[in-house]
Amino acid sequence: MTAPALTRITASGVTLLGDERRPGGVTLAFTERTGGVSMPPYASLNLGSRCGDDPAAVAENRRRALGALGAERLLANLVEPRQVHGSDVVVVRSSEPSALAAAREEAALGRDAVVCTCADVPVLLCFADCVPIVLVAGGGFAVVHSGWRGTIARIGAKALGVLCAETGARPQDALAYVGPHILGEDYEVSHELCGRFVAEFGDGARVGERNLDLAFCVDAALADAGVPRTSIAHAGVSTPRATERFYSYRAEAGTCGRHAALAFM
């Protein structure tokens, strides 16, 4: 597969960051917050079902997001885990109703990564400062939610291991896409937490006195797992500084919608 790249795309009023080349037959995107029907403080393309928004608005927003990717017909197959800032992974191997039901039941227990090896199953995870990761390998993909707890637990590398085990792909052949999140210059944490990350990932985990660079840590974990750094693409947008485009839990005082990482084969 060729090197990954993210391009800003607008379709049907919805703006996305995606790779138009569809590597490995995977369509992937990080959504922006415009083009939906949600009202403030969730305006407008809120895709999160657990932040207090009107469920009917969320359902319409999801239909629009999938429609912008040419996949509205797959809405009934959507898999969305209950995110708990953990490091567990659920695998979707079939779009058959019984297999989807079983995967959704497991995802509802609390999972922060979904590996999918079948066609016609869109996977959606939600974000508002944490790190979205999409991994692509021959025969499948993974969508990962990597907050600070997931990052220090190397959830991206763990999902990659599951993806490669399921598909037979090699880590060095995988592509990784890191979406919009709170960048190091905006993510001040405690000295103690910074120290834990420096011990795990090295000095590059810290920016200045006590700011945490999650992207550096995600990259380090994926590189340690075998992904070439040239195969990792970054959106390079800090969510608290771009609230006109993305949601930020920190910048919006905890009341906001969620943008998403979305992928399917």
Short mmCIF file of C-alpha atoms in Angstrom, two decimals:
data_model
loop_
_atom_site.label_atom_id
_atom_site.label_comp_id
_atom_site.label_asym_id
_atom_site.label_seq_id
_atom_site.Cartn_x
_atom_site.Cartn_y
_atom_site.Cartn_z
CA MET A 1 0.00 0.00 0.00
CA THR A 2 1.15 3.55 -0.70
CA ALA A 3 2.04 6.01 2.06
CA PRO A 4 -0.99 7.35 3.93
CA ALA A 5 -2.28 10.89 3.48
CA LEU A 6 -5.24 12.87 4.79
CA THR A 7 -7.17 15.29 2.59
CA ARG A 8 -10.02 17.60 3.57
CA ILE A 9 -13.15 16.64 1.62
CA THR A 10 -16.67 18.08 1.56
CA ALA A 11 -19.56 15.93 0.32
CA SER A 12 -23.28 16.58 0.73
CA GLY A 13 -22.51 19.42 3.13
CA VAL A 14 -20.39 17.22 5.42
CA THR A 15 -16.65 17.93 5.76
CA LEU A 16 -14.24 15.09 6.43
CA LEU A 17 -10.54 14.33 6.63
CA GLY A 18 -9.92 11.13 4.69
CA ASP A 19 -7.72 9.21 2.31
CA GLU A 20 -9.42 9.33 -1.07
CA ARG A 21 -7.32 6.43 -2.35
CA ARG A 22 -9.19 3.95 -0.11
CA PRO A 23 -6.12 1.90 0.89
CA GLY A 24 -6.77 -1.82 0.95
CA GLY A 25 -10.37 -1.19 -0.05
CA VAL A 26 -11.02 0.67 3.22
CA THR A 27 -12.93 3.96 3.26
CA LEU A 28 -11.93 5.99 6.31
CA ALA A 29 -12.59 9.48 7.60
CA PHE A 30 -12.41 11.79 10.58
CA THR A 31 -15.57 13.91 10.63
CA GLU A 32 -15.76 17.63 11.30
CA ARG A 33 -18.57 19.18 13.33
CA THR A 34 -20.47 21.04 10.58
CA GLY A 35 -23.22 19.85 8.25
CA GLY A 36 -25.53 18.27 10.81
CA VAL A 37 -28.83 19.02 12.55
CA SER A 38 -27.90 19.10 16.26
CA MET A 39 -28.59 22.28 18.17
CA PRO A 40 -26.16 24.08 20.52
CA PRO A 41 -24.20 23.07 22.53
CA TYR A 42 -23.95 20.02 20.26
CA ALA A 43 -24.06 21.89 16.96
CA SER A 44 -24.07 20.54 14.44
CA LEU A 45 -22.80 17.13 13.22
CA ASN A 46 -22.67 15.50 16.64
CA LEU A 47 -22.19 11.74 16.21
CA GLY A 48 -22.02 10.86 19.90
CA SER A 49 -24.99 9.05 21.42
CA ARG A 50 -23.92 9.47 25.07
CA CYS A 51 -23.34 13.21 25.49
CA GLY A 52 -26.92 14.43 26.05
CA ASP A 53 -27.99 15.29 22.50
CA ASP A 54 -31.39 14.44 20.98
CA PRO A 55 -31.16 10.81 19.76
CA ALA A 56 -33.13 11.67 16.61
CA ALA A 57 -30.59 14.36 15.73
CA VAL A 58 -27.70 11.95 16.31
CA ALA A 59 -29.36 9.34 14.09
CA GLU A 60 -29.80 11.89 11.28
CA ASN A 61 -26.20 13.06 11.68
CA ARG A 62 -24.94 9.51 11.36
CA ARG A 63 -27.02 9.01 8.25
CA ARG A 64 -25.48 12.16 6.78
CA ALA A 65 -21.94 11.14 7.70
CA LEU A 66 -22.31 7.74 6.08
CA GLY A 67 -24.05 9.34 3.10
CA ALA A 68 -21.08 11.64 2.57
CA LEU A 69 -18.93 8.51 2.30
CA GLY A 70 -21.36 6.83 -0.11
CA ALA A 71 -22.47 4.29 2.46
CA GLU A 72 -25.88 5.37 3.75
CA ARG A 73 -27.18 1.89 2.86
CA LEU A 74 -24.91 0.43 5.56
CA LEU A 75 -26.38 2.44 8.45
CA ALA A 76 -28.18 -0.59 9.90
CA ASN A 77 -24.85 -2.44 10.16
CA LEU A 78 -23.09 0.31 12.13
CA VAL A 79 -20.98 -0.85 15.09
CA GLU A 80 -20.28 1.65 17.88
CA PRO A 81 -18.74 0.43 21.12
CA ARG A 82 -19.30 1.87 24.57
CA GLN A 83 -16.02 3.68 25.14
CA VAL A 84 -14.57 3.40 28.63
CA HIS A 85 -10.96 4.68 28.26
CA GLY A 86 -9.70 1.12 28.45
CA SER A 87 -7.57 -1.03 26.16
CA ASP A 88 -9.87 -3.90 25.19
CA VAL A 89 -10.54 -4.76 21.54
CA VAL A 90 -13.63 -6.27 19.92
CA VAL A 91 -13.42 -8.08 16.57
CA VAL A 92 -16.12 -8.03 13.87
CA ARG A 93 -15.64 -10.93 11.46
CA SER A 94 -18.99 -11.10 9.66
CA SER A 95 -21.87 -8.89 8.63
CA GLU A 96 -24.36 -11.69 9.25
CA PRO A 97 -27.04 -10.55 11.73
CA SER A 98 -26.11 -13.08 14.42
CA ALA A 99 -22.40 -12.22 14.21
CA LEU A 100 -23.13 -8.48 14.29
CA ALA A 101 -25.39 -8.93 17.30
CA ALA A 102 -22.66 -10.85 19.14
CA ALA A 103 -20.04 -8.20 18.32
CA ARG A 104 -22.35 -5.41 19.44
CA GLU A 105 -23.10 -7.24 22.69
CA GLU A 106 -19.39 -7.48 23.44
CA ALA A 107 -18.80 -3.86 22.36
CA ALA A 108 -21.52 -2.73 24.77
CA LEU A 109 -19.48 -4.12 27.68
CA GLY A 110 -16.91 -1.38 27.09
CA ARG A 111 -14.36 -1.47 24.29
CA ASP A 112 -12.08 1.25 22.95
CA ALA A 113 -10.96 -0.42 19.73
CA VAL A 114 -12.80 -2.32 17.02
CA VAL A 115 -11.06 -4.57 14.51
CA CYS A 116 -13.14 -5.38 11.43
CA THR A 117 -12.27 -8.01 8.81
CA CYS A 118 -15.51 -8.10 6.82
CA ALA A 119 -17.15 -5.92 4.21
CA ASP A 120 -20.20 -3.69 4.67
CA VAL A 121 -19.80 -3.02 8.41
CA PRO A 122 -19.11 0.64 9.27
CA VAL A 123 -17.31 1.20 12.57
CA LEU A 124 -17.69 4.49 14.44
CA LEU A 125 -15.88 5.76 17.54
CA CYS A 126 -16.38 9.22 19.06
CA PHE A 127 -13.95 11.90 20.24
CA ALA A 128 -13.67 15.39 21.71
CA ASP A 129 -9.92 15.75 22.48
CA CYS A 130 -8.73 12.11 22.73
CA VAL A 131 -6.69 10.59 19.90
CA PRO A 132 -8.56 8.87 17.04
CA ILE A 133 -6.56 6.20 15.21
CA VAL A 134 -7.50 4.24 12.11
CA LEU A 135 -5.27 1.31 11.15
CA VAL A 136 -5.41 -0.40 7.75
CA ALA A 137 -3.84 -3.73 6.86
CA GLY A 138 -4.54 -6.18 4.05
CA GLY A 139 -7.95 -7.69 4.72
CA GLY A 140 -9.13 -5.44 7.52
CA PHE A 141 -8.97 -2.26 9.58
CA ALA A 142 -9.18 -1.03 13.16
CA VAL A 143 -10.68 2.10 14.68
CA VAL A 144 -9.17 3.07 18.03
CA HIS A 145 -9.97 5.53 20.83
CA SER A 146 -6.72 6.50 22.56
CA GLY A 147 -7.13 8.83 25.52
CA TRP A 148 -4.27 9.14 27.98
CA ARG A 149 -5.16 5.86 29.67
CA GLY A 150 -5.39 4.00 26.38
CA THR A 151 -2.23 5.66 25.10
CA ILE A 152 -0.07 4.61 28.06
CA ALA A 153 -1.57 1.12 27.71
CA ARG A 154 -0.49 1.18 24.02
CA ILE A 155 -3.99 0.47 22.76
CA GLY A 156 -3.02 1.40 19.19
CA ALA A 157 -0.30 -1.26 19.15
CA LYS A 158 -2.62 -3.75 20.81
CA ALA A 159 -5.29 -3.19 18.14
CA LEU A 160 -2.61 -3.56 15.47
CA GLY A 161 -1.59 -6.91 16.94
CA VAL A 162 -5.16 -8.14 16.85
CA LEU A 163 -5.65 -6.83 13.31
CA CYS A 164 -2.52 -8.60 12.06
CA ALA A 165 -3.44 -11.83 13.86
CA GLU A 166 -6.90 -11.78 12.28
CA THR A 167 -5.73 -10.95 8.74
CA GLY A 168 -2.25 -12.46 8.53
CA ALA A 169 -0.86 -9.03 7.60
CA ARG A 170 2.55 -7.84 8.76
CA PRO A 171 2.84 -4.77 11.00
CA GLN A 172 5.40 -3.25 8.65
CA ASP A 173 2.79 -3.27 5.87
CA ALA A 174 0.10 -1.50 7.92
CA LEU A 175 -0.94 2.13 7.53
CA ALA A 176 -1.94 4.35 10.43
CA TYR A 177 -3.99 7.54 10.45
CA VAL A 178 -3.99 9.77 13.56
CA GLY A 179 -6.91 12.17 13.63
CA PRO A 180 -7.56 15.57 15.26
CA HIS A 181 -6.96 15.65 19.01
CA ILE A 182 -5.55 17.89 21.72
CA LEU A 183 -1.91 18.51 20.80
CA GLY A 184 0.94 18.77 23.26
CA GLU A 185 1.08 22.54 23.45
CA ASP A 186 -2.52 22.57 24.70
CA TYR A 187 -2.52 19.49 26.97
CA GLU A 188 -1.28 20.45 30.42
CA VAL A 189 -1.37 17.63 32.96
CA SER A 190 0.22 16.87 36.32
CA HIS A 191 3.96 16.41 36.79
CA GLU A 192 3.24 12.88 37.99
CA LEU A 193 1.34 11.93 34.84
CA CYS A 194 4.00 13.48 32.60
CA GLY A 195 6.61 11.47 34.45
CA ARG A 196 4.75 8.23 33.83
CA PHE A 197 4.65 8.90 30.10
CA VAL A 198 8.32 9.91 29.96
CA ALA A 199 9.20 6.65 31.72
CA GLU A 200 7.15 4.69 29.17
CA PHE A 201 7.95 6.52 25.92
CA GLY A 202 10.97 8.77 26.50
CA ASP A 203 11.56 12.50 26.83
CA GLY A 204 9.61 13.31 23.67
CA ALA A 205 6.39 12.55 25.54
CA ARG A 206 6.72 15.85 27.40
CA VAL A 207 6.36 19.33 25.91
CA GLY A 208 7.88 22.01 28.13
CA GLU A 209 7.26 21.72 31.86
CA ARG A 210 4.15 19.55 32.15
CA ASN A 211 2.40 19.24 28.79
CA LEU A 212 1.79 15.81 27.32
CA ASP A 213 2.31 14.93 23.65
CA LEU A 214 -0.06 12.01 23.04
CA ALA A 215 0.75 11.89 19.31
CA PHE A 216 4.43 11.27 20.08
CA CYS A 217 3.44 8.40 22.36
CA VAL A 218 1.01 6.89 19.86
CA ASP A 219 3.69 7.03 17.16
CA ALA A 220 6.26 5.48 19.48
CA ALA A 221 3.96 2.59 20.38
CA LEU A 222 3.10 1.89 16.74
CA ALA A 223 6.75 2.14 15.69
CA ASP A 224 7.77 -0.25 18.47
CA ALA A 225 5.11 -2.64 17.11
CA GLY A 226 6.64 -2.53 13.65
CA VAL A 227 4.82 0.24 11.76
CA PRO A 228 7.28 2.45 9.81
CA ARG A 229 6.99 6.08 10.86
CA THR A 230 6.60 6.96 7.17
CA SER A 231 3.38 4.91 7.24
CA ILE A 232 1.75 7.11 9.90
CA ALA A 233 -0.28 10.15 8.75
CA HIS A 234 -1.34 12.94 11.12
CA ALA A 235 -4.20 15.42 10.86
CA GLY A 236 -2.05 17.90 12.80
CA VAL A 237 -5.01 19.82 14.23
CA SER A 238 -5.36 20.64 17.93
CA THR A 239 -9.04 20.37 18.83
CA PRO A 240 -9.13 23.11 21.52
CA ARG A 241 -7.77 25.59 18.94
CA ALA A 242 -10.20 24.55 16.21
CA THR A 243 -13.62 24.40 17.84
CA GLU A 244 -15.19 25.81 14.68
CA ARG A 245 -14.23 22.46 13.07
CA PHE A 246 -14.04 19.94 15.92
CA TYR A 247 -15.43 19.40 19.39
CA SER A 248 -13.22 19.90 22.44
CA TYR A 249 -14.26 18.69 25.87
CA ARG A 250 -11.57 20.82 27.48
CA ALA A 251 -12.21 24.03 25.53
CA GLU A 252 -16.01 23.72 25.78
CA ALA A 253 -16.07 23.05 29.53
CA GLY A 254 -17.29 19.47 29.24
CA THR A 255 -20.51 20.12 27.34
CA CYS A 256 -20.21 19.45 23.63
CA GLY A 257 -20.84 16.95 20.88
CA ARG A 258 -18.47 14.37 19.46
CA HIS A 259 -16.77 14.08 16.10
CA ALA A 260 -15.91 10.60 14.91
CA ALA A 261 -13.46 8.25 13.27
CA LEU A 262 -15.42 6.19 10.77
CA ALA A 263 -14.28 3.34 8.51
CA PHE A 264 -15.65 0.44 6.46
CA MET A 265 -14.64 -1.95 3.69
#
